[in-house]
Amino acid sequence: MNDRPVISPFESEARDFDDWFFHNRNVFESELKATARFVTDPERTLSVGAGSGIFDERLGIQHGVEPAAGMAELARQRGINVKIGNAEDLPYPDGSFRGILLNTVLSYVSDRPRAVAEAARVLEPGGHIIVSYICREGSYAMLYDLAVARGKHDPEAAPPVPYPLKFMQGTHWCSTDEIISLLNGAGFKDLDFVQTLTRHPRYSVLEVEEPVPGYDRGDYVVVRGTRK
């Protein structure tokens, strides 16, 4: 497939990625709370697409895989043991981990079924996959797609410090139906969901939200599935 987003901005401008979370601290904390709900064994969890490690450091995750060297270096500075690699070809043997975290990663890979199958491969039986995603049916995804199409954010609709366009080029926002299909197709069962960012994007920066069950209201959704 040829729809893989260009990772060069994540290579050379990784600190801009971190800066967005610093400027949108309440959004970060809301997403972190939702993700943490399912990361129950961080020392035995692999972060796939670890990025700068900004989430993993707080979650207590010690191992990661990341394709962009600039991001990986920031993660290492946070104490994460990061290997350079891709979600579709993880550099670990079968059954290596109790948990796999794909934190918004499926929007950035070219072969999503293979990435989920790889997660299943490196999980031990009974282990958990944790997938977070900006849902395609939500306000954030629609706002981002519109900004990419226009070449700029709408200042009356976007948060005061909007997500940089360079990190959204070629991104595929997954719908919840697609996520469920991917996980079921790889043999995961007992799917459990939490959601956050239930306000309009412009106002989601105002305060930290507690995650709530389900996927029908929040723009940021986290699902956990169990490997058979």
PDB file of C-alpha atoms in Angstrom:
ATOM      1  CA  MET A   1       0.000   0.000   0.000  1.00  0.00           C
ATOM      2  CA  ASN A   2       1.179   3.553  -0.619  1.00  0.00           C
ATOM      3  CA  ASP A   3      -0.876   5.592   1.847  1.00  0.00           C
ATOM      4  CA  ARG A   4       1.706   5.556   4.625  1.00  0.00           C
ATOM      5  CA  PRO A   5       1.991   9.063   6.119  1.00  0.00           C
ATOM      6  CA  VAL A   6       5.376  10.725   5.716  1.00  0.00           C
ATOM      7  CA  ILE A   7       7.272  10.298   8.983  1.00  0.00           C
ATOM      8  CA  SER A   8       9.873  12.991   8.243  1.00  0.00           C
ATOM      9  CA  PRO A   9       8.170  15.613  10.475  1.00  0.00           C
ATOM     10  CA  PHE A  10       8.353  13.133  13.346  1.00  0.00           C
ATOM     11  CA  GLU A  11      12.052  12.634  12.560  1.00  0.00           C
ATOM     12  CA  SER A  12      13.155  16.260  12.401  1.00  0.00           C
ATOM     13  CA  GLU A  13      10.526  18.139  14.390  1.00  0.00           C
ATOM     14  CA  ALA A  14       9.753  15.730  17.213  1.00  0.00           C
ATOM     15  CA  ARG A  15       9.881  18.461  19.858  1.00  0.00           C
ATOM     16  CA  ASP A  16       6.986  20.241  18.161  1.00  0.00           C
ATOM     17  CA  PHE A  17       4.922  17.118  18.864  1.00  0.00           C
ATOM     18  CA  ASP A  18       5.747  17.357  22.565  1.00  0.00           C
ATOM     19  CA  ASP A  19       5.130  21.100  22.589  1.00  0.00           C
ATOM     20  CA  TRP A  20       1.553  20.585  21.430  1.00  0.00           C
ATOM     21  CA  PHE A  21       0.819  18.440  24.478  1.00  0.00           C
ATOM     22  CA  PHE A  22       2.479  20.974  26.765  1.00  0.00           C
ATOM     23  CA  HIS A  23       0.246  23.730  25.348  1.00  0.00           C
ATOM     24  CA  ASN A  24      -2.809  21.456  25.568  1.00  0.00           C
ATOM     25  CA  ARG A  25      -2.056  19.942  28.959  1.00  0.00           C
ATOM     26  CA  ASN A  26      -5.670  19.205  29.881  1.00  0.00           C
ATOM     27  CA  VAL A  27      -6.196  17.315  26.622  1.00  0.00           C
ATOM     28  CA  PHE A  28      -3.077  15.272  27.356  1.00  0.00           C
ATOM     29  CA  GLU A  29      -4.193  14.507  30.911  1.00  0.00           C
ATOM     30  CA  SER A  30      -7.660  13.484  29.709  1.00  0.00           C
ATOM     31  CA  GLU A  31      -6.195  11.121  27.110  1.00  0.00           C
ATOM     32  CA  LEU A  32      -3.702   9.780  29.646  1.00  0.00           C
ATOM     33  CA  LYS A  33      -6.428   8.981  32.173  1.00  0.00           C
ATOM     34  CA  ALA A  34      -8.400   7.058  29.560  1.00  0.00           C
ATOM     35  CA  THR A  35      -5.364   5.101  28.360  1.00  0.00           C
ATOM     36  CA  ALA A  36      -4.233   4.328  31.916  1.00  0.00           C
ATOM     37  CA  ARG A  37      -7.580   2.691  32.632  1.00  0.00           C
ATOM     38  CA  PHE A  38      -6.438  -0.359  30.635  1.00  0.00           C
ATOM     39  CA  VAL A  39      -2.638  -0.330  31.134  1.00  0.00           C
ATOM     40  CA  THR A  40      -2.603  -2.504  34.245  1.00  0.00           C
ATOM     41  CA  ASP A  41       0.769  -4.263  33.826  1.00  0.00           C
ATOM     42  CA  PRO A  42       3.074  -1.559  32.407  1.00  0.00           C
ATOM     43  CA  GLU A  43       6.342  -3.372  33.085  1.00  0.00           C
ATOM     44  CA  ARG A  44       5.192  -6.187  30.776  1.00  0.00           C
ATOM     45  CA  THR A  45       3.645  -3.914  28.142  1.00  0.00           C
ATOM     46  CA  LEU A  46       5.202  -2.895  24.812  1.00  0.00           C
ATOM     47  CA  SER A  47       4.365   0.517  23.377  1.00  0.00           C
ATOM     48  CA  VAL A  48       4.154   0.216  19.590  1.00  0.00           C
ATOM     49  CA  GLY A  49       4.717   3.590  17.962  1.00  0.00           C
ATOM     50  CA  ALA A  50       6.041   4.946  21.240  1.00  0.00           C
ATOM     51  CA  GLY A  51       6.602   8.402  19.803  1.00  0.00           C
ATOM     52  CA  SER A  52       8.409  10.726  22.193  1.00  0.00           C
ATOM     53  CA  GLY A  53       7.521   8.559  25.180  1.00  0.00           C
ATOM     54  CA  ILE A  54       5.418  11.326  26.707  1.00  0.00           C
ATOM     55  CA  PHE A  55       2.577   8.892  27.448  1.00  0.00           C
ATOM     56  CA  ASP A  56       4.732   5.863  28.240  1.00  0.00           C
ATOM     57  CA  GLU A  57       6.774   7.691  30.870  1.00  0.00           C
ATOM     58  CA  ARG A  58       3.633   8.544  32.827  1.00  0.00           C
ATOM     59  CA  LEU A  59       2.116   5.098  32.290  1.00  0.00           C
ATOM     60  CA  GLY A  60       5.238   3.320  33.558  1.00  0.00           C
ATOM     61  CA  ILE A  61       5.869   1.493  30.272  1.00  0.00           C
ATOM     62  CA  GLN A  62       9.548   0.648  29.818  1.00  0.00           C
ATOM     63  CA  HIS A  63       9.725  -0.857  26.314  1.00  0.00           C
ATOM     64  CA  GLY A  64       8.785   0.634  22.959  1.00  0.00           C
ATOM     65  CA  VAL A  65       9.100   0.422  19.181  1.00  0.00           C
ATOM     66  CA  GLU A  66       9.217   3.609  17.090  1.00  0.00           C
ATOM     67  CA  PRO A  67      10.020   4.184  13.377  1.00  0.00           C
ATOM     68  CA  ALA A  68      11.122   7.840  13.679  1.00  0.00           C
ATOM     69  CA  ALA A  69      14.623   8.283  15.090  1.00  0.00           C
ATOM     70  CA  GLY A  70      13.889  11.795  16.369  1.00  0.00           C
ATOM     71  CA  MET A  71      10.940  10.565  18.383  1.00  0.00           C
ATOM     72  CA  ALA A  72      12.827   7.509  19.620  1.00  0.00           C
ATOM     73  CA  GLU A  73      15.624   9.708  20.958  1.00  0.00           C
ATOM     74  CA  LEU A  74      13.170  11.763  23.010  1.00  0.00           C
ATOM     75  CA  ALA A  75      11.642   8.555  24.370  1.00  0.00           C
ATOM     76  CA  ARG A  76      15.078   7.268  25.370  1.00  0.00           C
ATOM     77  CA  GLN A  77      15.706  10.524  27.214  1.00  0.00           C
ATOM     78  CA  ARG A  78      12.578   9.676  29.208  1.00  0.00           C
ATOM     79  CA  GLY A  79      13.999   6.291  30.140  1.00  0.00           C
ATOM     80  CA  ILE A  80      12.115   4.167  27.612  1.00  0.00           C
ATOM     81  CA  ASN A  81      14.021   1.266  26.031  1.00  0.00           C
ATOM     82  CA  VAL A  82      13.124   1.923  22.386  1.00  0.00           C
ATOM     83  CA  LYS A  83      13.926  -0.158  19.322  1.00  0.00           C
ATOM     84  CA  ILE A  84      13.653   1.337  15.845  1.00  0.00           C
ATOM     85  CA  GLY A  85      10.986  -0.599  13.973  1.00  0.00           C
ATOM     86  CA  ASN A  86       7.485  -0.658  12.510  1.00  0.00           C
ATOM     87  CA  ALA A  87       4.155  -1.860  13.841  1.00  0.00           C
ATOM     88  CA  GLU A  88       3.839  -4.262  10.907  1.00  0.00           C
ATOM     89  CA  ASP A  89       7.112  -6.068  11.700  1.00  0.00           C
ATOM     90  CA  LEU A  90       7.830  -6.024  15.427  1.00  0.00           C
ATOM     91  CA  PRO A  91      11.401  -6.977  16.430  1.00  0.00           C
ATOM     92  CA  TYR A  92      10.328  -9.423  19.162  1.00  0.00           C
ATOM     93  CA  PRO A  93       9.640 -13.171  19.303  1.00  0.00           C
ATOM     94  CA  ASP A  94       6.193 -14.677  19.786  1.00  0.00           C
ATOM     95  CA  GLY A  95       4.566 -14.270  23.187  1.00  0.00           C
ATOM     96  CA  SER A  96       7.034 -11.697  24.517  1.00  0.00           C
ATOM     97  CA  PHE A  97       4.611  -9.369  26.319  1.00  0.00           C
ATOM     98  CA  ARG A  98       1.540  -9.349  28.499  1.00  0.00           C
ATOM     99  CA  GLY A  99       0.244  -6.097  26.995  1.00  0.00           C
ATOM    100  CA  ILE A 100       0.595  -4.174  23.724  1.00  0.00           C
ATOM    101  CA  LEU A 101      -0.280  -0.474  23.515  1.00  0.00           C
ATOM    102  CA  LEU A 102      -1.055   1.080  20.122  1.00  0.00           C
ATOM    103  CA  ASN A 103      -1.589   4.714  21.112  1.00  0.00           C
ATOM    104  CA  THR A 104      -3.252   6.371  18.068  1.00  0.00           C
ATOM    105  CA  VAL A 105      -0.787   4.354  15.967  1.00  0.00           C
ATOM    106  CA  LEU A 106      -3.286   2.702  13.625  1.00  0.00           C
ATOM    107  CA  SER A 107      -3.933   6.083  12.004  1.00  0.00           C
ATOM    108  CA  TYR A 108      -0.301   6.166  10.866  1.00  0.00           C
ATOM    109  CA  VAL A 109       0.388   2.670   9.523  1.00  0.00           C
ATOM    110  CA  SER A 110      -0.103   1.473   5.959  1.00  0.00           C
ATOM    111  CA  ASP A 111      -1.216  -2.080   6.779  1.00  0.00           C
ATOM    112  CA  ARG A 112      -3.522  -1.974   9.776  1.00  0.00           C
ATOM    113  CA  PRO A 113      -4.565  -5.668   9.718  1.00  0.00           C
ATOM    114  CA  ARG A 114      -0.911  -6.712   9.717  1.00  0.00           C
ATOM    115  CA  ALA A 115      -0.106  -4.342  12.593  1.00  0.00           C
ATOM    116  CA  VAL A 116      -2.892  -5.816  14.713  1.00  0.00           C
ATOM    117  CA  ALA A 117      -1.842  -9.357  13.757  1.00  0.00           C
ATOM    118  CA  GLU A 118       1.728  -8.542  14.822  1.00  0.00           C
ATOM    119  CA  ALA A 119       0.436  -7.320  18.167  1.00  0.00           C
ATOM    120  CA  ALA A 120      -1.379 -10.634  18.603  1.00  0.00           C
ATOM    121  CA  ARG A 121       1.790 -12.527  17.696  1.00  0.00           C
ATOM    122  CA  VAL A 122       3.997 -10.920  20.342  1.00  0.00           C
ATOM    123  CA  LEU A 123       1.312 -11.179  23.040  1.00  0.00           C
ATOM    124  CA  GLU A 124       1.191 -14.186  25.311  1.00  0.00           C
ATOM    125  CA  PRO A 125      -2.138 -16.086  25.428  1.00  0.00           C
ATOM    126  CA  GLY A 126      -4.594 -14.155  27.552  1.00  0.00           C
ATOM    127  CA  GLY A 127      -2.636 -10.934  27.050  1.00  0.00           C
ATOM    128  CA  HIS A 128      -4.245  -7.630  26.183  1.00  0.00           C
ATOM    129  CA  ILE A 129      -4.081  -5.263  23.241  1.00  0.00           C
ATOM    130  CA  ILE A 130      -4.857  -1.630  24.090  1.00  0.00           C
ATOM    131  CA  VAL A 131      -5.736   0.608  21.144  1.00  0.00           C
ATOM    132  CA  SER A 132      -6.425   4.322  21.448  1.00  0.00           C
ATOM    133  CA  TYR A 133      -7.716   6.305  18.498  1.00  0.00           C
ATOM    134  CA  ILE A 134      -9.191   9.623  17.433  1.00  0.00           C
ATOM    135  CA  CYS A 135     -12.480   8.232  16.134  1.00  0.00           C
ATOM    136  CA  ARG A 136     -13.398   9.081  12.564  1.00  0.00           C
ATOM    137  CA  GLU A 137     -16.997   9.853  13.496  1.00  0.00           C
ATOM    138  CA  GLY A 138     -15.922  12.447  16.079  1.00  0.00           C
ATOM    139  CA  SER A 139     -15.424  16.209  15.972  1.00  0.00           C
ATOM    140  CA  TYR A 140     -11.634  16.179  16.203  1.00  0.00           C
ATOM    141  CA  ALA A 141     -11.206  13.947  13.143  1.00  0.00           C
ATOM    142  CA  MET A 142     -13.606  16.059  11.108  1.00  0.00           C
ATOM    143  CA  LEU A 143     -11.864  19.257  12.215  1.00  0.00           C
ATOM    144  CA  TYR A 144      -8.465  17.822  11.313  1.00  0.00           C
ATOM    145  CA  ASP A 145      -9.591  16.593   7.887  1.00  0.00           C
ATOM    146  CA  LEU A 146     -11.075  19.999   7.130  1.00  0.00           C
ATOM    147  CA  ALA A 147      -7.861  21.738   8.214  1.00  0.00           C
ATOM    148  CA  VAL A 148      -5.762  19.505   5.954  1.00  0.00           C
ATOM    149  CA  ALA A 149      -8.099  20.111   3.009  1.00  0.00           C
ATOM    150  CA  ARG A 150      -8.036  23.882   3.544  1.00  0.00           C
ATOM    151  CA  GLY A 151      -4.351  24.043   4.398  1.00  0.00           C
ATOM    152  CA  LYS A 152      -5.059  25.792   7.697  1.00  0.00           C
ATOM    153  CA  HIS A 153      -7.087  25.493  10.876  1.00  0.00           C
ATOM    154  CA  ASP A 154     -10.320  27.404  11.413  1.00  0.00           C
ATOM    155  CA  PRO A 155      -9.415  29.726  14.324  1.00  0.00           C
ATOM    156  CA  GLU A 156     -13.045  29.903  15.469  1.00  0.00           C
ATOM    157  CA  ALA A 157     -13.409  26.113  15.708  1.00  0.00           C
ATOM    158  CA  ALA A 158      -9.951  24.786  16.581  1.00  0.00           C
ATOM    159  CA  PRO A 159      -8.333  24.816  20.027  1.00  0.00           C
ATOM    160  CA  PRO A 160      -6.248  27.936  20.726  1.00  0.00           C
ATOM    161  CA  VAL A 161      -3.077  25.954  19.940  1.00  0.00           C
ATOM    162  CA  PRO A 162      -4.178  23.500  17.215  1.00  0.00           C
ATOM    163  CA  TYR A 163      -2.421  20.268  16.290  1.00  0.00           C
ATOM    164  CA  PRO A 164       0.253  21.010  13.632  1.00  0.00           C
ATOM    165  CA  LEU A 165      -0.854  20.190  10.097  1.00  0.00           C
ATOM    166  CA  LYS A 166       2.515  18.598   9.308  1.00  0.00           C
ATOM    167  CA  PHE A 167       1.662  15.718  11.664  1.00  0.00           C
ATOM    168  CA  MET A 168      -1.665  15.021   9.939  1.00  0.00           C
ATOM    169  CA  GLN A 169      -0.651  14.661   6.300  1.00  0.00           C
ATOM    170  CA  GLY A 170      -1.880  11.298   4.990  1.00  0.00           C
ATOM    171  CA  THR A 171      -3.387  10.297   8.330  1.00  0.00           C
ATOM    172  CA  HIS A 172      -6.270   7.802   8.349  1.00  0.00           C
ATOM    173  CA  TRP A 173      -8.650   8.343  11.252  1.00  0.00           C
ATOM    174  CA  CYS A 174     -10.218   4.992  12.127  1.00  0.00           C
ATOM    175  CA  SER A 175     -13.904   4.560  12.835  1.00  0.00           C
ATOM    176  CA  THR A 176     -14.987   2.462  15.786  1.00  0.00           C
ATOM    177  CA  ASP A 177     -16.531  -0.077  13.401  1.00  0.00           C
ATOM    178  CA  GLU A 178     -13.155  -0.412  11.676  1.00  0.00           C
ATOM    179  CA  ILE A 179     -11.332  -0.880  14.984  1.00  0.00           C
ATOM    180  CA  ILE A 180     -13.784  -3.579  16.068  1.00  0.00           C
ATOM    181  CA  SER A 181     -13.378  -5.360  12.722  1.00  0.00           C
ATOM    182  CA  LEU A 182      -9.583  -5.238  12.956  1.00  0.00           C
ATOM    183  CA  LEU A 183      -9.510  -6.635  16.483  1.00  0.00           C
ATOM    184  CA  ASN A 184     -12.066  -9.351  15.789  1.00  0.00           C
ATOM    185  CA  GLY A 185     -10.202 -10.296  12.622  1.00  0.00           C
ATOM    186  CA  ALA A 186      -7.020 -10.868  14.614  1.00  0.00           C
ATOM    187  CA  GLY A 187      -8.842 -13.054  17.132  1.00  0.00           C
ATOM    188  CA  PHE A 188      -9.213 -10.618  20.013  1.00  0.00           C
ATOM    189  CA  LYS A 189     -12.259 -11.048  22.231  1.00  0.00           C
ATOM    190  CA  ASP A 190     -14.042  -9.361  25.163  1.00  0.00           C
ATOM    191  CA  LEU A 191     -13.634  -5.814  23.842  1.00  0.00           C
ATOM    192  CA  ASP A 192     -14.018  -3.108  26.471  1.00  0.00           C
ATOM    193  CA  PHE A 193     -14.170   0.632  25.693  1.00  0.00           C
ATOM    194  CA  VAL A 194     -13.666   3.937  27.484  1.00  0.00           C
ATOM    195  CA  GLN A 195     -13.891   7.424  25.989  1.00  0.00           C
ATOM    196  CA  THR A 196     -12.911  11.019  26.721  1.00  0.00           C
ATOM    197  CA  LEU A 197     -12.772  14.463  25.043  1.00  0.00           C
ATOM    198  CA  THR A 198     -16.541  14.796  24.986  1.00  0.00           C
ATOM    199  CA  ARG A 199     -16.567  18.587  24.519  1.00  0.00           C
ATOM    200  CA  HIS A 200     -16.223  20.486  21.251  1.00  0.00           C
ATOM    201  CA  PRO A 201     -12.492  20.565  20.370  1.00  0.00           C
ATOM    202  CA  ARG A 202     -12.201  24.294  21.062  1.00  0.00           C
ATOM    203  CA  TYR A 203     -13.310  23.753  24.665  1.00  0.00           C
ATOM    204  CA  SER A 204     -11.684  20.408  25.472  1.00  0.00           C
ATOM    205  CA  VAL A 205      -8.651  22.314  26.767  1.00  0.00           C
ATOM    206  CA  LEU A 206     -10.631  23.876  29.616  1.00  0.00           C
ATOM    207  CA  GLU A 207     -10.407  21.027  32.127  1.00  0.00           C
ATOM    208  CA  VAL A 208      -9.345  17.414  32.549  1.00  0.00           C
ATOM    209  CA  GLU A 209     -12.103  14.869  31.921  1.00  0.00           C
ATOM    210  CA  GLU A 210     -12.586  11.550  33.667  1.00  0.00           C
ATOM    211  CA  PRO A 211     -13.002   8.677  31.178  1.00  0.00           C
ATOM    212  CA  VAL A 212     -16.439   7.121  30.854  1.00  0.00           C
ATOM    213  CA  PRO A 213     -17.452   3.727  29.444  1.00  0.00           C
ATOM    214  CA  GLY A 214     -18.357   3.339  25.777  1.00  0.00           C
ATOM    215  CA  TYR A 215     -17.444   4.972  22.487  1.00  0.00           C
ATOM    216  CA  ASP A 216     -20.511   6.966  21.452  1.00  0.00           C
ATOM    217  CA  ARG A 217     -19.593  10.438  22.781  1.00  0.00           C
ATOM    218  CA  GLY A 218     -15.845  10.870  23.107  1.00  0.00           C
ATOM    219  CA  ASP A 219     -13.469  11.896  20.340  1.00  0.00           C
ATOM    220  CA  TYR A 220     -10.637   9.918  21.967  1.00  0.00           C
ATOM    221  CA  VAL A 221     -11.518   6.263  22.514  1.00  0.00           C
ATOM    222  CA  VAL A 222      -9.519   3.439  24.090  1.00  0.00           C
ATOM    223  CA  VAL A 223     -10.370  -0.227  23.619  1.00  0.00           C
ATOM    224  CA  ARG A 224      -8.878  -3.291  25.278  1.00  0.00           C
ATOM    225  CA  GLY A 225      -9.123  -6.758  23.779  1.00  0.00           C
ATOM    226  CA  THR A 226      -7.958 -10.131  25.051  1.00  0.00           C
ATOM    227  CA  ARG A 227      -5.840 -12.511  22.989  1.00  0.00           C
ATOM    228  CA  LYS A 228      -7.330 -15.978  22.745  1.00  0.00           C
TER     229      LYS A 228
END
